[in-house]
mmCIF file of C-alpha atoms in Angstrom:
data_model
loop_
_atom_site.group_PDB
_atom_site.id
_atom_site.type_symbol
_atom_site.label_atom_id
_atom_site.label_comp_id
_atom_site.label_asym_id
_atom_site.label_seq_id
_atom_site.Cartn_x
_atom_site.Cartn_y
_atom_site.Cartn_z
ATOM 1 C CA UNK A 9 -78.419 -8.081 26.594
ATOM 2 C CA UNK A 10 -82.056 -8.990 25.345
ATOM 3 C CA UNK A 11 -80.262 -11.011 22.796
ATOM 4 C CA UNK A 12 -80.119 -13.956 25.057
ATOM 5 C CA UNK A 13 -83.859 -13.686 25.528
ATOM 6 C CA UNK A 14 -84.030 -13.355 21.600
ATOM 7 C CA UNK A 15 -81.700 -16.549 21.329
ATOM 8 C CA UNK A 16 -83.954 -18.412 23.798
ATOM 9 C CA UNK A 17 -86.774 -17.727 21.908
ATOM 10 C CA UNK A 18 -85.263 -18.746 18.518
ATOM 11 C CA UNK A 19 -84.330 -22.024 20.275
ATOM 12 C CA UNK A 20 -87.895 -22.409 21.404
ATOM 13 C CA UNK A 21 -89.346 -21.891 18.182
ATOM 14 C CA UNK A 22 -86.514 -24.203 16.332
ATOM 15 C CA UNK A 23 -86.910 -27.123 18.565
ATOM 16 C CA UNK A 24 -91.031 -26.897 18.321
ATOM 17 C CA UNK A 25 -90.689 -27.110 14.611
ATOM 18 C CA UNK A 26 -88.303 -29.860 14.433
ATOM 19 C CA UNK A 27 -90.222 -31.966 16.844
ATOM 20 C CA UNK A 28 -93.301 -31.356 15.045
ATOM 21 C CA UNK A 29 -91.295 -32.710 11.968
ATOM 22 C CA UNK A 30 -90.301 -35.524 13.492
ATOM 23 C CA UNK A 31 -86.575 -34.467 13.172
ATOM 24 C CA UNK A 32 -83.611 -35.761 15.376
ATOM 25 C CA UNK A 33 -81.119 -32.945 14.803
ATOM 26 C CA UNK A 34 -81.071 -29.349 13.258
ATOM 27 C CA UNK A 35 -77.999 -28.853 11.091
ATOM 28 C CA UNK A 36 -78.805 -25.426 9.909
ATOM 29 C CA UNK A 37 -80.878 -22.273 10.851
ATOM 30 C CA UNK A 38 -81.429 -19.200 8.956
ATOM 31 C CA UNK A 39 -82.460 -15.928 10.457
ATOM 32 C CA UNK A 40 -83.544 -12.799 8.970
ATOM 33 C CA UNK A 41 -82.650 -9.623 11.011
ATOM 34 C CA UNK A 42 -83.600 -6.061 9.879
ATOM 35 C CA UNK A 43 -80.922 -3.203 9.775
ATOM 36 C CA UNK A 44 -83.474 -1.076 11.965
ATOM 37 C CA UNK A 45 -84.280 -4.143 14.422
ATOM 38 C CA UNK A 46 -83.232 -3.700 18.045
ATOM 39 C CA UNK A 47 -80.456 -6.550 17.755
ATOM 40 C CA UNK A 48 -76.744 -6.710 18.229
ATOM 41 C CA UNK A 49 -75.647 -9.528 15.923
ATOM 42 C CA UNK A 50 -72.463 -10.798 17.535
ATOM 43 C CA UNK A 51 -74.319 -10.476 21.091
ATOM 44 C CA UNK A 52 -77.143 -12.598 19.384
ATOM 45 C CA UNK A 53 -74.698 -15.007 17.739
ATOM 46 C CA UNK A 54 -72.980 -15.358 20.954
ATOM 47 C CA UNK A 55 -76.412 -16.120 22.857
ATOM 48 C CA UNK A 56 -77.336 -18.720 20.271
ATOM 49 C CA UNK A 57 -73.901 -20.445 20.746
ATOM 50 C CA UNK A 58 -74.901 -20.823 24.436
ATOM 51 C CA UNK A 59 -78.323 -21.931 24.259
ATOM 52 C CA UNK A 60 -77.922 -24.261 21.203
ATOM 53 C CA UNK A 61 -75.668 -26.455 23.234
ATOM 54 C CA UNK A 62 -77.568 -29.547 24.406
ATOM 55 C CA UNK A 63 -80.178 -28.922 22.310
ATOM 56 C CA UNK A 64 -81.859 -30.602 18.992
ATOM 57 C CA UNK A 65 -79.796 -27.825 17.080
ATOM 58 C CA UNK A 66 -76.477 -28.484 18.976
ATOM 59 C CA UNK A 67 -73.517 -27.534 16.653
ATOM 60 C CA UNK A 68 -76.048 -26.086 13.755
ATOM 61 C CA UNK A 69 -74.782 -23.493 11.471
ATOM 62 C CA UNK A 70 -76.500 -20.350 12.148
ATOM 63 C CA UNK A 71 -76.856 -17.917 9.234
ATOM 64 C CA UNK A 72 -78.046 -14.485 9.693
ATOM 65 C CA UNK A 73 -79.434 -12.532 6.693
ATOM 66 C CA UNK A 74 -79.669 -8.873 7.030
ATOM 67 C CA UNK A 75 -82.771 -7.140 5.514
ATOM 68 C CA UNK A 76 -82.101 -3.601 4.469
ATOM 69 C CA UNK A 77 -83.763 -0.744 6.155
ATOM 70 C CA UNK A 78 -86.190 1.229 4.217
ATOM 71 C CA UNK A 79 -88.231 4.205 4.757
ATOM 72 C CA UNK A 80 -90.549 7.010 3.163
ATOM 73 C CA UNK A 81 -89.464 10.602 3.730
ATOM 74 C CA UNK A 82 -92.373 12.475 5.326
ATOM 75 C CA UNK A 83 -90.995 15.498 3.880
ATOM 76 C CA UNK A 84 -90.486 14.692 0.187
ATOM 77 C CA UNK A 85 -92.446 11.338 0.259
ATOM 78 C CA UNK A 86 -89.729 9.561 -1.290
ATOM 79 C CA UNK A 87 -88.851 5.825 -0.531
ATOM 80 C CA UNK A 88 -85.131 5.667 0.491
ATOM 81 C CA UNK A 89 -82.833 3.149 1.992
ATOM 82 C CA UNK A 90 -82.310 3.711 5.914
ATOM 83 C CA UNK A 91 -79.811 2.760 7.995
ATOM 84 C CA UNK A 92 -80.563 4.208 11.274
ATOM 85 C CA UNK A 93 -83.993 5.583 12.522
ATOM 86 C CA UNK A 94 -83.019 9.065 12.848
ATOM 87 C CA UNK A 95 -80.913 9.505 9.666
ATOM 88 C CA UNK A 96 -82.153 12.128 7.391
ATOM 89 C CA UNK A 97 -83.628 11.565 3.776
ATOM 90 C CA UNK A 98 -80.514 11.010 1.529
ATOM 91 C CA UNK A 99 -82.853 12.619 -1.473
ATOM 92 C CA UNK A 100 -83.952 16.050 0.446
ATOM 93 C CA UNK A 101 -82.126 16.149 3.469
ATOM 94 C CA UNK A 102 -85.331 16.169 5.653
ATOM 95 C CA UNK A 103 -86.981 14.648 8.634
ATOM 96 C CA UNK A 104 -88.284 12.481 9.706
ATOM 97 C CA UNK A 105 -88.074 9.229 7.650
ATOM 98 C CA UNK A 106 -90.493 6.740 8.505
ATOM 99 C CA UNK A 107 -89.133 3.153 8.575
ATOM 100 C CA UNK A 108 -91.269 0.902 6.354
ATOM 101 C CA UNK A 109 -88.874 -2.043 6.133
ATOM 102 C CA UNK A 110 -85.830 -3.675 7.817
ATOM 103 C CA UNK A 111 -87.441 -3.792 11.427
ATOM 104 C CA UNK A 112 -88.221 -7.713 10.964
ATOM 105 C CA UNK A 113 -86.589 -10.176 13.647
ATOM 106 C CA UNK A 114 -87.759 -13.793 11.824
ATOM 107 C CA UNK A 115 -86.525 -17.351 12.002
ATOM 108 C CA UNK A 116 -86.720 -18.135 8.369
ATOM 109 C CA UNK A 117 -85.958 -21.905 7.981
ATOM 110 C CA UNK A 118 -84.078 -24.757 9.234
ATOM 111 C CA UNK A 119 -82.563 -27.640 7.739
ATOM 112 C CA UNK A 120 -83.355 -30.968 9.534
ATOM 113 C CA UNK A 121 -82.285 -34.694 9.335
ATOM 114 C CA UNK B 23 -97.078 -25.909 36.819
ATOM 115 C CA UNK B 24 -98.601 -22.358 36.306
ATOM 116 C CA UNK B 25 -102.389 -22.500 35.739
ATOM 117 C CA UNK B 26 -102.526 -19.489 33.397
ATOM 118 C CA UNK B 27 -100.089 -20.861 30.502
ATOM 119 C CA UNK B 28 -98.937 -24.105 31.817
ATOM 120 C CA UNK B 29 -95.701 -23.117 32.003
ATOM 121 C CA UNK B 30 -93.127 -25.084 34.322
ATOM 122 C CA UNK B 31 -91.765 -23.620 37.429
ATOM 123 C CA UNK B 32 -88.229 -23.060 35.933
ATOM 124 C CA UNK B 33 -89.621 -20.900 33.109
ATOM 125 C CA UNK B 34 -91.647 -18.860 35.481
ATOM 126 C CA UNK B 35 -88.326 -17.683 36.916
ATOM 127 C CA UNK B 36 -87.451 -15.355 34.095
ATOM 128 C CA UNK B 37 -84.509 -15.959 32.217
ATOM 129 C CA UNK B 38 -81.796 -16.761 34.585
ATOM 130 C CA UNK B 39 -78.734 -18.402 32.558
ATOM 131 C CA UNK B 40 -75.767 -19.375 34.366
ATOM 132 C CA UNK B 41 -73.422 -20.253 31.964
ATOM 133 C CA UNK B 42 -69.698 -20.362 32.516
ATOM 134 C CA UNK B 43 -67.890 -20.002 29.380
ATOM 135 C CA UNK B 44 -64.221 -19.167 28.143
ATOM 136 C CA UNK B 45 -63.966 -16.226 25.712
ATOM 137 C CA UNK B 46 -61.638 -18.054 23.172
ATOM 138 C CA UNK B 47 -64.627 -19.438 21.424
ATOM 139 C CA UNK B 48 -63.677 -19.225 17.564
ATOM 140 C CA UNK B 49 -67.302 -20.063 16.597
ATOM 141 C CA UNK B 50 -67.803 -21.679 13.031
ATOM 142 C CA UNK B 51 -70.665 -18.980 12.025
ATOM 143 C CA UNK B 52 -68.908 -18.930 8.506
ATOM 144 C CA UNK B 53 -71.354 -20.467 6.191
ATOM 145 C CA UNK B 54 -71.107 -23.263 3.742
ATOM 146 C CA UNK B 55 -73.903 -24.524 1.488
ATOM 147 C CA UNK B 56 -72.632 -27.931 0.543
ATOM 148 C CA UNK B 57 -75.267 -29.458 3.084
ATOM 149 C CA UNK B 58 -75.716 -33.222 2.616
ATOM 150 C CA UNK B 59 -78.601 -34.373 0.300
ATOM 151 C CA UNK B 60 -80.364 -36.135 3.526
ATOM 152 C CA UNK B 61 -81.405 -32.723 5.037
ATOM 153 C CA UNK B 62 -84.665 -31.537 4.744
ATOM 154 C CA UNK B 63 -85.307 -27.666 4.349
ATOM 155 C CA UNK B 64 -88.286 -26.647 6.905
ATOM 156 C CA UNK B 65 -89.673 -23.125 6.139
ATOM 157 C CA UNK B 66 -90.859 -21.407 9.352
ATOM 158 C CA UNK B 67 -90.919 -17.760 8.503
ATOM 159 C CA UNK B 68 -91.889 -16.980 12.283
ATOM 160 C CA UNK B 69 -91.459 -13.916 14.120
ATOM 161 C CA UNK B 70 -88.722 -14.488 16.994
ATOM 162 C CA UNK B 71 -90.916 -12.704 19.383
ATOM 163 C CA UNK B 72 -94.065 -15.006 18.344
ATOM 164 C CA UNK B 73 -94.473 -16.303 21.856
ATOM 165 C CA UNK B 74 -94.256 -12.974 23.496
ATOM 166 C CA UNK B 75 -96.629 -11.544 21.137
ATOM 167 C CA UNK B 76 -99.037 -14.322 22.180
ATOM 168 C CA UNK B 77 -99.076 -13.611 25.791
ATOM 169 C CA UNK B 78 -99.170 -9.802 25.273
ATOM 170 C CA UNK B 79 -102.582 -10.352 23.093
ATOM 171 C CA UNK B 80 -103.809 -12.600 25.898
ATOM 172 C CA UNK B 81 -103.187 -9.865 28.462
ATOM 173 C CA UNK B 82 -104.541 -7.235 26.090
ATOM 174 C CA UNK B 83 -107.604 -8.838 25.830
ATOM 175 C CA UNK B 84 -108.203 -9.285 29.624
ATOM 176 C CA UNK B 85 -107.206 -5.569 29.696
ATOM 177 C CA UNK B 86 -110.144 -4.784 27.145
ATOM 178 C CA UNK B 87 -112.728 -6.939 28.946
ATOM 179 C CA UNK B 88 -112.096 -5.430 32.227
ATOM 180 C CA UNK B 89 -111.769 -1.815 30.810
ATOM 181 C CA UNK B 90 -108.456 -1.630 32.166
ATOM 182 C CA UNK B 91 -106.053 1.477 30.449
ATOM 183 C CA UNK B 92 -102.526 0.181 30.690
ATOM 184 C CA UNK B 93 -99.288 1.978 30.525
ATOM 185 C CA UNK B 94 -95.775 0.692 30.100
ATOM 186 C CA UNK B 95 -93.260 3.225 31.593
ATOM 187 C CA UNK B 96 -89.900 2.802 30.067
ATOM 188 C CA UNK B 97 -86.693 5.119 30.933
ATOM 189 C CA UNK B 98 -83.175 4.588 31.912
ATOM 190 C CA UNK B 99 -82.513 4.158 35.607
ATOM 191 C CA UNK B 100 -82.666 7.009 37.985
ATOM 192 C CA UNK B 101 -85.382 9.169 35.439
ATOM 193 C CA UNK B 102 -87.591 9.479 38.353
ATOM 194 C CA UNK B 103 -90.361 6.963 37.190
ATOM 195 C CA UNK B 104 -91.181 5.612 41.069
ATOM 196 C CA UNK B 105 -91.390 9.240 42.490
ATOM 197 C CA UNK B 106 -93.613 10.214 39.473
ATOM 198 C CA UNK B 107 -95.600 7.254 39.890
ATOM 199 C CA UNK B 108 -95.929 7.861 43.614
ATOM 200 C CA UNK B 109 -97.610 11.099 42.971
ATOM 201 C CA UNK B 110 -99.485 10.075 40.176
ATOM 202 C CA UNK B 111 -101.469 7.023 41.814
ATOM 203 C CA UNK B 112 -101.870 9.235 45.150
ATOM 204 C CA UNK B 113 -104.101 11.790 43.443
ATOM 205 C CA UNK B 114 -105.699 9.039 40.754
ATOM 206 C CA UNK B 115 -106.636 6.488 43.259
ATOM 207 C CA UNK B 116 -109.202 8.968 44.567
ATOM 208 C CA UNK B 117 -110.709 8.800 41.162
ATOM 209 C CA UNK B 118 -110.234 5.339 39.934
ATOM 210 C CA UNK B 119 -108.879 2.070 40.555
ATOM 211 C CA UNK B 120 -104.837 1.967 40.077
ATOM 212 C CA UNK B 121 -102.274 -0.661 40.596
ATOM 213 C CA UNK B 122 -98.660 -0.739 39.528
ATOM 214 C CA UNK B 123 -96.391 -3.468 38.573
ATOM 215 C CA UNK B 124 -92.877 -2.633 39.105
ATOM 216 C CA UNK B 125 -90.048 -4.266 37.468
ATOM 217 C CA UNK B 126 -86.311 -4.482 38.888
ATOM 218 C CA UNK B 127 -83.448 -6.688 38.929
ATOM 219 C CA UNK B 128 -83.570 -7.006 42.502
ATOM 220 C CA UNK B 129 -85.276 -5.514 45.548
ATOM 221 C CA UNK B 130 -88.917 -4.690 46.338
ATOM 222 C CA UNK B 131 -88.228 -1.159 47.035
ATOM 223 C CA UNK B 132 -90.180 0.565 44.287
ATOM 224 C CA UNK B 133 -93.518 -1.739 45.207
ATOM 225 C CA UNK B 134 -92.885 -0.405 48.738
ATOM 226 C CA UNK B 135 -92.818 3.323 47.702
ATOM 227 C CA UNK B 136 -95.818 2.706 45.899
ATOM 228 C CA UNK B 137 -97.619 1.057 48.376
ATOM 229 C CA UNK B 138 -96.795 3.847 50.690
ATOM 230 C CA UNK B 139 -98.488 6.359 48.195
ATOM 231 C CA UNK B 140 -101.882 4.165 48.761
ATOM 232 C CA UNK B 141 -102.062 1.838 45.676
ATOM 233 C CA UNK B 142 -101.811 -1.850 45.280
ATOM 234 C CA UNK B 143 -98.429 -2.650 43.658
ATOM 235 C CA UNK B 144 -96.274 -5.747 42.932
ATOM 236 C CA UNK B 145 -92.732 -6.206 42.068
ATOM 237 C CA UNK B 146 -91.144 -8.459 39.667
ATOM 238 C CA UNK B 147 -87.925 -9.153 40.344
ATOM 239 C CA UNK B 148 -86.174 -10.268 36.910
ATOM 240 C CA UNK B 149 -82.716 -11.179 38.432
ATOM 241 C CA UNK B 150 -80.288 -10.810 35.289
ATOM 242 C CA UNK B 151 -82.946 -10.225 32.872
ATOM 243 C CA UNK B 152 -83.203 -6.918 31.380
ATOM 244 C CA UNK B 153 -86.867 -6.369 30.514
ATOM 245 C CA UNK B 154 -90.307 -7.404 31.633
ATOM 246 C CA UNK B 155 -92.027 -9.640 29.056
ATOM 247 C CA UNK B 156 -95.767 -10.300 28.705
ATOM 248 C CA UNK B 157 -95.706 -13.924 30.291
ATOM 249 C CA UNK B 158 -94.165 -12.254 33.549
ATOM 250 C CA UNK B 159 -97.085 -9.751 33.540
ATOM 251 C CA UNK B 160 -99.443 -12.374 33.383
ATOM 252 C CA UNK B 161 -98.027 -14.122 36.516
ATOM 253 C CA UNK B 162 -97.918 -10.667 38.360
ATOM 254 C CA UNK B 163 -101.583 -10.456 37.680
ATOM 255 C CA UNK B 164 -102.243 -13.470 39.856
ATOM 256 C CA UNK B 165 -100.964 -11.328 42.799
ATOM 257 C CA UNK B 166 -102.577 -7.926 42.124
ATOM 258 C CA UNK B 167 -106.159 -6.857 42.023
ATOM 259 C CA UNK B 168 -106.973 -5.782 38.382
ATOM 260 C CA UNK B 169 -107.935 -2.271 38.569
ATOM 261 C CA UNK B 170 -111.217 -2.614 36.890
ATOM 262 C CA UNK B 171 -112.302 0.181 34.875
ATOM 263 C CA UNK B 172 -109.181 2.036 35.848
ATOM 264 C CA UNK B 173 -105.251 2.370 35.195
ATOM 265 C CA UNK B 174 -102.534 -0.394 35.432
ATOM 266 C CA UNK B 175 -99.172 1.401 35.468
ATOM 267 C CA UNK B 176 -96.112 -1.086 34.580
ATOM 268 C CA UNK B 177 -92.714 0.453 35.655
ATOM 269 C CA UNK B 178 -90.346 -1.263 33.300
ATOM 270 C CA UNK B 179 -86.641 -2.293 34.627
ATOM 271 C CA UNK B 180 -84.472 0.958 33.881
ATOM 272 C CA UNK B 181 -83.165 0.361 30.379
ATOM 273 C CA UNK B 182 -83.675 2.075 26.978
ATOM 274 C CA UNK B 183 -83.018 -0.721 24.875
ATOM 275 C CA UNK B 184 -84.377 -4.292 25.671
ATOM 276 C CA UNK B 185 -88.017 -3.090 26.791
ATOM 277 C CA UNK B 186 -88.617 -1.565 23.279
ATOM 278 C CA UNK B 187 -89.352 -4.626 21.821
ATOM 279 C CA UNK B 188 -91.404 -6.716 24.550
ATOM 280 C CA UNK B 189 -94.976 -6.069 24.257
ATOM 281 C CA UNK B 190 -96.556 -6.359 27.338
ATOM 282 C CA UNK B 191 -100.365 -5.658 26.388
ATOM 283 C CA UNK B 192 -100.077 -2.356 27.219
ATOM 284 C CA UNK B 193 -102.208 0.386 25.468
ATOM 285 C CA UNK B 194 -99.160 2.520 24.956
ATOM 286 C CA UNK B 195 -95.356 2.892 25.881
ATOM 287 C CA UNK B 196 -94.637 6.447 27.855
ATOM 288 C CA UNK B 197 -90.897 7.141 27.917
ATOM 289 C CA UNK B 198 -89.676 9.071 30.724
ATOM 290 C CA UNK B 199 -86.452 10.949 30.056
ATOM 291 C CA UNK B 200 -85.136 13.577 33.133
ATOM 292 C CA UNK B 201 -83.203 16.550 32.386
ATOM 293 C CA UNK B 202 -80.218 15.493 34.257
ATOM 294 C CA UNK B 203 -79.464 13.175 31.365
ATOM 295 C CA UNK B 204 -78.203 13.881 27.996
ATOM 296 C CA UNK B 205 -80.327 15.860 25.664
ATOM 297 C CA UNK B 206 -79.364 13.468 22.572
ATOM 298 C CA UNK B 207 -81.046 10.300 24.365
ATOM 299 C CA UNK B 208 -83.793 10.034 21.728
ATOM 300 C CA UNK B 209 -81.251 9.569 19.147
ATOM 301 C CA UNK B 210 -79.190 7.202 20.996
ATOM 302 C CA UNK B 211 -82.018 5.144 21.927
ATOM 303 C CA UNK B 212 -84.442 5.781 18.962
ATOM 304 C CA UNK B 213 -86.062 2.471 19.048
ATOM 305 C CA UNK B 214 -87.593 3.187 22.428
ATOM 306 C CA UNK B 215 -88.473 6.944 21.572
ATOM 307 C CA UNK B 216 -90.002 5.455 18.267
ATOM 308 C CA UNK B 217 -92.067 2.962 20.338
ATOM 309 C CA UNK B 218 -93.537 5.425 22.594
ATOM 310 C CA UNK B 219 -96.750 7.343 22.276
ATOM 311 C CA UNK B 220 -96.136 9.900 25.145
ATOM 312 C CA UNK B 221 -92.551 11.206 26.262
ATOM 313 C CA UNK B 222 -92.373 12.927 29.685
ATOM 314 C CA UNK B 223 -89.571 15.285 30.331
ATOM 315 C CA UNK B 224 -89.138 14.832 34.014
ATOM 316 C CA UNK B 225 -87.274 16.851 36.741
ATOM 317 C CA UNK B 226 -87.673 20.334 34.674
ATOM 318 C CA UNK B 227 -87.180 22.219 38.146
ATOM 319 C CA UNK B 228 -83.647 21.237 37.867
ATOM 320 C CA UNK B 229 -83.241 23.085 34.356
ATOM 321 C CA UNK B 230 -81.488 26.017 35.864
ATOM 322 C CA UNK B 231 -78.741 23.939 37.245
ATOM 323 C CA UNK B 232 -77.783 21.475 34.319
ATOM 324 C CA UNK B 233 -76.884 22.082 30.885
ATOM 325 C CA UNK B 234 -79.847 20.661 28.980
ATOM 326 C CA UNK B 235 -80.868 22.188 25.794
ATOM 327 C CA UNK B 236 -84.801 21.411 25.915
ATOM 328 C CA UNK B 237 -85.699 22.657 22.300
ATOM 329 C CA UNK B 238 -82.976 20.517 20.872
ATOM 330 C CA UNK B 239 -84.169 17.525 22.766
ATOM 331 C CA UNK B 240 -87.567 17.975 21.803
ATOM 332 C CA UNK B 241 -86.261 18.264 18.079
ATOM 333 C CA UNK B 242 -84.394 14.987 18.392
ATOM 334 C CA UNK B 243 -87.360 13.337 19.925
ATOM 335 C CA UNK B 244 -89.560 14.266 16.908
ATOM 336 C CA UNK B 245 -87.091 13.422 14.647
ATOM 337 C CA UNK B 246 -87.401 9.952 15.530
ATOM 338 C CA UNK B 247 -91.139 10.201 16.714
ATOM 339 C CA UNK B 248 -93.105 12.605 14.858
ATOM 340 C CA UNK B 249 -96.455 11.468 16.367
ATOM 341 C CA UNK B 250 -95.375 11.254 19.825
ATOM 342 C CA UNK B 251 -96.869 13.514 22.574
ATOM 343 C CA UNK B 252 -94.390 15.454 24.665
ATOM 344 C CA UNK B 253 -95.213 16.682 28.230
ATOM 345 C CA UNK B 254 -92.765 18.700 30.370
ATOM 346 C CA UNK B 255 -92.929 18.218 34.163
ATOM 347 C CA UNK B 256 -91.611 17.833 37.550
ATOM 348 C CA UNK B 257 -92.754 15.069 39.836
ATOM 349 C CA UNK B 258 -90.948 16.834 42.882
ATOM 350 C CA UNK B 259 -92.640 20.368 42.581
ATOM 351 C CA UNK B 260 -95.965 18.996 40.622
ATOM 352 C CA UNK B 261 -95.100 21.533 37.835
ATOM 353 C CA UNK B 262 -96.936 20.205 34.664
ATOM 354 C CA UNK B 263 -98.494 17.438 36.177
ATOM 355 C CA UNK B 264 -101.874 18.441 35.596
ATOM 356 C CA UNK B 265 -101.558 17.616 32.162
ATOM 357 C CA UNK B 266 -99.826 14.297 32.348
ATOM 358 C CA UNK B 267 -102.787 13.285 34.970
ATOM 359 C CA UNK B 268 -105.581 14.576 32.010
ATOM 360 C CA UNK B 269 -103.646 12.647 29.679
ATOM 361 C CA UNK B 270 -104.014 9.529 32.264
ATOM 362 C CA UNK B 271 -107.803 10.420 32.650
ATOM 363 C CA UNK B 272 -108.468 10.604 29.060
ATOM 364 C CA UNK B 273 -106.962 7.195 28.437
ATOM 365 C CA UNK B 274 -109.002 5.612 31.224
ATOM 366 C CA UNK B 275 -112.269 7.397 30.296
ATOM 367 C CA UNK B 276 -111.645 5.952 26.565
ATOM 368 C CA UNK B 277 -110.783 2.525 28.014
ATOM 369 C CA UNK B 278 -113.918 2.742 29.910
ATOM 370 C CA UNK B 279 -115.985 3.844 27.012
ATOM 371 C CA UNK B 280 -114.995 0.907 25.019
ATOM 372 C CA UNK B 281 -115.710 -1.392 27.853
ATOM 373 C CA UNK B 282 -119.243 0.062 27.999
ATOM 374 C CA UNK B 283 -119.840 -0.541 24.278
ATOM 375 C CA UNK B 284 -118.524 -3.842 24.425
ATOM 376 C CA UNK B 285 -120.901 -4.893 26.969
ATOM 377 C CA UNK B 286 -123.691 -3.106 25.461
ATOM 378 C CA UNK B 287 -123.266 -5.050 22.318
ATOM 379 C CA UNK B 288 -122.918 -8.289 24.371
ATOM 380 C CA UNK B 289 -126.143 -7.474 26.173
ATOM 381 C CA UNK B 290 -128.089 -6.639 22.834
ATOM 382 C CA UNK B 291 -127.243 -9.923 21.228
ATOM 383 C CA UNK B 292 -127.966 -12.003 24.528
ATOM 384 C CA UNK B 293 -131.357 -10.197 24.356
ATOM 385 C CA UNK B 294 -132.048 -10.899 20.978
ATOM 386 C CA UNK B 295 -131.268 -14.622 22.007
ATOM 387 C CA UNK B 296 -133.681 -14.771 24.631
ATOM 388 C CA UNK B 297 -136.331 -12.864 22.365
ATOM 389 C CA UNK B 298 -135.733 -15.617 20.083
ATOM 390 C CA UNK B 299 -135.991 -18.585 22.122
ATOM 391 C CA UNK B 300 -139.211 -17.115 23.934
ATOM 392 C CA UNK B 301 -140.908 -16.874 20.425
#
C-alpha cells in the first residue's frame, strides 16, 4: 500500500504550489499515471480522499489521466503498445519488450482559487 | 527539528496514518469540466516522487564522496536476506568496512543478527510503512558509522511491490528470490525485477525438496529484465557464495576507484590554484 505514501507526496506538491501561488483553495487536480507504473488507481484515489481532507485541497476533484504503456521489442525492433511489462511483442510474439513510455507518475496541474 | 533536512519530528516518524474511516464512501471522482471562471490553472508537471528523488540524490552524492558502494536488497518476506547478509558481512568485514541498514515494520531482530555477525547495523522500523525511503536512510546514517570506501547494505522491508519505486541513493537494487517461493514471481512482480541489476536465487540447497523449475524462473526473469545478472546460491551451505562475494568486491573496487579519481582531480585543481597564487 505505498499508494498512501504517493498520496502524501501528491498533497505535498499540490500544497506547496498552491501556497507559492497565493491560492486559498485547490478545486481540481490532475495526475498523469502511466499504465506500467506501480500504482493501483483505486488505492491511490482512496489515499487521496483521506489525505486531502483538512488540506488546501479538501473536496478537490481529482482526475487521473492514464498514459498508455509503450515499448520497443528487442527482438524485431518495433515500437508497440504495452499493457504489462512481461507481455510479448504483438507483432512478432518475441521477448522482451523494453518499456519506453507509460511509467510516469506526475502531478500535471491544479486549478486554484 | 532534524539537522540534515530541517524536517519536523512528526515527519521523521515514517508514514503513520491513523485514519478511522467508513467504507461507504461514494466518492465523487466523476469529473466535470464546467469549473467556474474564477479558477486559475497552475501547471506543475512534477514527478510525484520528486521529493524522494531529491533526498536520494543527496544520499548518492554522499556515498560517491566517501567511496561507498551501496546495495538495496529487496525481496518478499522470508527469502533469506538476513541470513545471506549475516554470512556476507562476516566474510567481507575482514576486507573493507561494511555496515547494514535494515528495514522492518517492527522489531530490531535483523539488526541484532547482523551485529552478531560482526558488522555495525541500524534498524529502521517503518511502523505501518511498507518500504524504506531516501529520507529515512538519511536519518539512519546519523546513527551508523559510514563504511568509507566499503559497502553499505540496505535490507529493505520484505515486500516485492512498494520498494521498487523508492530510490534510496543506492548503486543498484539486488532482488533476492528463494526456491521455496513461486518460480513465476518475476512475472508477478515485474516492476521489482525490472528495477534490479542483480537477482540472487537463494536456498538452492532445498531444490531437491521443492517443485521449483529453475530454468523457467530464469527465463521469466530475463523476459522482464534481459540485462539483469543472475546468481544462484545457498547462504546456508555456502554454495555459490563466492560468485556473489566477488560481485560485491568488484562493485566496492569500482566505487573506490571512482573516489580516488575524484580526489585526484580535486588535488590537481587545488595544486593549480596554489601554483597560480604563488606566481
